[in-house]
Coordinates of C-alpha atoms in Angstrom, one line a residue:
X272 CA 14.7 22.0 -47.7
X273 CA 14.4 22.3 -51.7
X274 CA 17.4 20.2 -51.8
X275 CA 16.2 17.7 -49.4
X276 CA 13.1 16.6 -51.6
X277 CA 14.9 17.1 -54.8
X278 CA 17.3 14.0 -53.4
X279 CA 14.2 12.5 -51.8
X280 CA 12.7 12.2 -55.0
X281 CA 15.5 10.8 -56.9
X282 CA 15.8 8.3 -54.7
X283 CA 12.3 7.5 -54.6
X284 CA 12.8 6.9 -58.4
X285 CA 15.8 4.8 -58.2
X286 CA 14.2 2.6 -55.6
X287 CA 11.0 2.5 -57.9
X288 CA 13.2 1.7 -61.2
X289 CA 15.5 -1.1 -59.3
X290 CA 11.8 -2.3 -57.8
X291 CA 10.4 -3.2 -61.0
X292 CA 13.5 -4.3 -62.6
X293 CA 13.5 -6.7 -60.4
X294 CA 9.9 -7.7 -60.6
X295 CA 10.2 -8.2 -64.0
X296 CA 12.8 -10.8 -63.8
X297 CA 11.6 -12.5 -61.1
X298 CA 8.2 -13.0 -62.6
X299 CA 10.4 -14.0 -65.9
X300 CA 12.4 -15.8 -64.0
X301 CA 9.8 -17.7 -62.5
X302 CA 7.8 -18.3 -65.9
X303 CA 11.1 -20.0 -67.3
X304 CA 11.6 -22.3 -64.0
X305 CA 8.0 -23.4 -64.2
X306 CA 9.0 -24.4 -67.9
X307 CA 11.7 -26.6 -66.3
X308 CA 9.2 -27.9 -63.9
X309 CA 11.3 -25.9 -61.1
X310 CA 8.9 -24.1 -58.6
X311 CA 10.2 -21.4 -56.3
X312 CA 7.5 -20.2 -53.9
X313 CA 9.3 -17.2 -52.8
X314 CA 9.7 -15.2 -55.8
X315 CA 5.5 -14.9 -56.0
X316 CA 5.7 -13.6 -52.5
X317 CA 8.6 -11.5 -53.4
X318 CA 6.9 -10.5 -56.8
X319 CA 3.9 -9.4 -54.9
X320 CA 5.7 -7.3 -52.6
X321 CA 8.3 -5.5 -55.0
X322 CA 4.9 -5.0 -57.3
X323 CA 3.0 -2.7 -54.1
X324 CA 6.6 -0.8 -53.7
X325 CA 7.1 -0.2 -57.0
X326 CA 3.2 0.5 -58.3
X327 CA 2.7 3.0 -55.2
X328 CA 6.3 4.9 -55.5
X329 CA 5.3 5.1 -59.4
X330 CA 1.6 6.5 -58.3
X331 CA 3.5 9.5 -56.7
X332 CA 6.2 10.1 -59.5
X333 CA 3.3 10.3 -61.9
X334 CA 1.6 12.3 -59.7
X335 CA 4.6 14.9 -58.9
X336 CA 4.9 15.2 -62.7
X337 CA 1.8 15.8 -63.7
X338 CA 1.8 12.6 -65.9
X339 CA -1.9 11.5 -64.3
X340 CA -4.9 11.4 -66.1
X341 CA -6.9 14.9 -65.4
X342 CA -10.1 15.9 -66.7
X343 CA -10.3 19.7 -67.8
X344 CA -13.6 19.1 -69.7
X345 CA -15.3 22.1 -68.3
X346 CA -12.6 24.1 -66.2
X347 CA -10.5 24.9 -69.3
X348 CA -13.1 27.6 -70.4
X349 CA -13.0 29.1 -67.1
X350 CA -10.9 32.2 -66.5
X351 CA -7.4 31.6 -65.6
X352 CA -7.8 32.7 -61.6
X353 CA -11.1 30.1 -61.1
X354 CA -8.9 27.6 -63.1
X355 CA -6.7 28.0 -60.3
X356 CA -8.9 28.3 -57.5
X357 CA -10.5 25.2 -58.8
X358 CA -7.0 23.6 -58.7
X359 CA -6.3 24.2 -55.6
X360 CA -9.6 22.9 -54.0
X361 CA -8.8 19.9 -56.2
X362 CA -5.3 19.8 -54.7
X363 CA -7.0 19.8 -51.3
X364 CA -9.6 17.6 -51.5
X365 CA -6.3 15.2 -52.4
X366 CA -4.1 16.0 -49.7
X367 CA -6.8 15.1 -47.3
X368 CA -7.3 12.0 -48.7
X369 CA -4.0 10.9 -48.9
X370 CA -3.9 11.9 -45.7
X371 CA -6.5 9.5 -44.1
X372 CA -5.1 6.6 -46.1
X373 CA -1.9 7.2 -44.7
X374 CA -3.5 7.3 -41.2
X375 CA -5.3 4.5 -41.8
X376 CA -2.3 2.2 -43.5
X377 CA -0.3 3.1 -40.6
X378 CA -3.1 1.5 -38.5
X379 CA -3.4 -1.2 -40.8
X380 CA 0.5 -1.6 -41.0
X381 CA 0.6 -2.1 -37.5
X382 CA -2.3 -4.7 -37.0
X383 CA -0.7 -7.1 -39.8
X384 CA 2.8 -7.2 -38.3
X385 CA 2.9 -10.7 -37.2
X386 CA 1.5 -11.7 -40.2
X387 CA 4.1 -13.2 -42.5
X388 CA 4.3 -14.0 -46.0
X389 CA 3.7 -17.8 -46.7
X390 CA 7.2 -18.5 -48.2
X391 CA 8.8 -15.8 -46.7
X392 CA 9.8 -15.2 -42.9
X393 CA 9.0 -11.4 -43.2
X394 CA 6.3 -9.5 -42.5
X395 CA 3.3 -9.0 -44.8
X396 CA 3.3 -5.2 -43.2
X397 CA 6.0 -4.2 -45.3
X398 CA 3.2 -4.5 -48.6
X399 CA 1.3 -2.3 -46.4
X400 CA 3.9 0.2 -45.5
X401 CA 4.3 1.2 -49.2
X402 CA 0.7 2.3 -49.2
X403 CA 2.0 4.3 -46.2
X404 CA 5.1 5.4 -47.7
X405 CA 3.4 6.4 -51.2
X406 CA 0.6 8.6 -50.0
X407 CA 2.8 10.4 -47.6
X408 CA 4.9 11.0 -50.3
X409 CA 2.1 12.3 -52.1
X410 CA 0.7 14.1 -49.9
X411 CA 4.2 16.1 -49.5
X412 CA 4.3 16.5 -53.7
X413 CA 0.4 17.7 -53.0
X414 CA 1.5 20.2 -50.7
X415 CA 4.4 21.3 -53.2
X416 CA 1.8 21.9 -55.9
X417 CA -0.5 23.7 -53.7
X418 CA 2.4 25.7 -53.0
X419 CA 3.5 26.5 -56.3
X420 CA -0.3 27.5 -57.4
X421 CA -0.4 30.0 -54.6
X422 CA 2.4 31.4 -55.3
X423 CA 2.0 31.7 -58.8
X424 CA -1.4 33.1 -58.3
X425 CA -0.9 36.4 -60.1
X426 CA 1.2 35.5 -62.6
X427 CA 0.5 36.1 -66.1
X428 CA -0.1 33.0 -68.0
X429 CA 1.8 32.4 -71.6
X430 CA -1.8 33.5 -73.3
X431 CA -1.4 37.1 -72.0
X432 CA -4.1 36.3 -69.6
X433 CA -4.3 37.3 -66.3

């Protein structure tokens, strides 16, 4: 199962890398055709849609490595275990919410399918279904850290600290 999510999650970052490559040079692209006076309605269509699926994938890499902004302000001068317990009601308070925003873009997902794009003959659910595909996604990495915190519970910290 490790193995599973280690793969899962390198190809989540491929996906997201080729996603924005290619968001950047169709928005480039586009800028230099407009220059000519060339317009190409697609590629802001296209543009909008790599931009969800690579901005949402991105949301969860940050979030599985811990590169999100976080706010110790307070809990830093707390012992180590209520730093932790803190952590994991944080951690849960999270999952939950990812997973009512994945409920609810799955619902959403499913009401815009026959809604297309406006240059585009394919549907406008597949912005939505990144939403959907992102907090799942997080919501596994949330259960991963959760994990980890339990399990690491007892260990002794690098400050000698229990």
């Amino acid at each position: 199962m490790k193995k599973f999510y280690e793969n899962f999650c390198k190809v989540e970052t491929a996906i997201c890398g080729i996603g924005f490559i290619l968001l950047v040079i169709l928005v480039f692209g586009s800028a230099i055709l407009r220059f000519f006076r060339m317009s190409m309605a697609w590629n802001i269509d296209l543009a909008m849609l790599l931009l969800a699926w690579s901005s949402f994938l991105g949301a969860d890499i940050a979030w599985r490595k811990g590169q999100l902004i976080g706010i110790d302000l307070v809990t830093r001068y707390f012992p180590k275990k209520i730093q932790k317990l803190v952590m994991i009601a944080v951690y849960a308070v999270i999952l939950s919410v990812t997973v009512i925003i994945c409920i609810y873009g799955i619902r959403l997902s499913w009401t815009e399918r026959l809604r297309t794009f406006q240059s585009l003959p394919i549907p406008y659910s597949l912005v939505n279904l990144s939403l959907v595909v992102a907090t799942f996604s997080m919501s596994i990495s949330t259960v991963v850290k959760i994990k980890n915190c339990v399990v690491h519970f007892n260990k002794v910290d690098e400050g000698g600290e229990k």
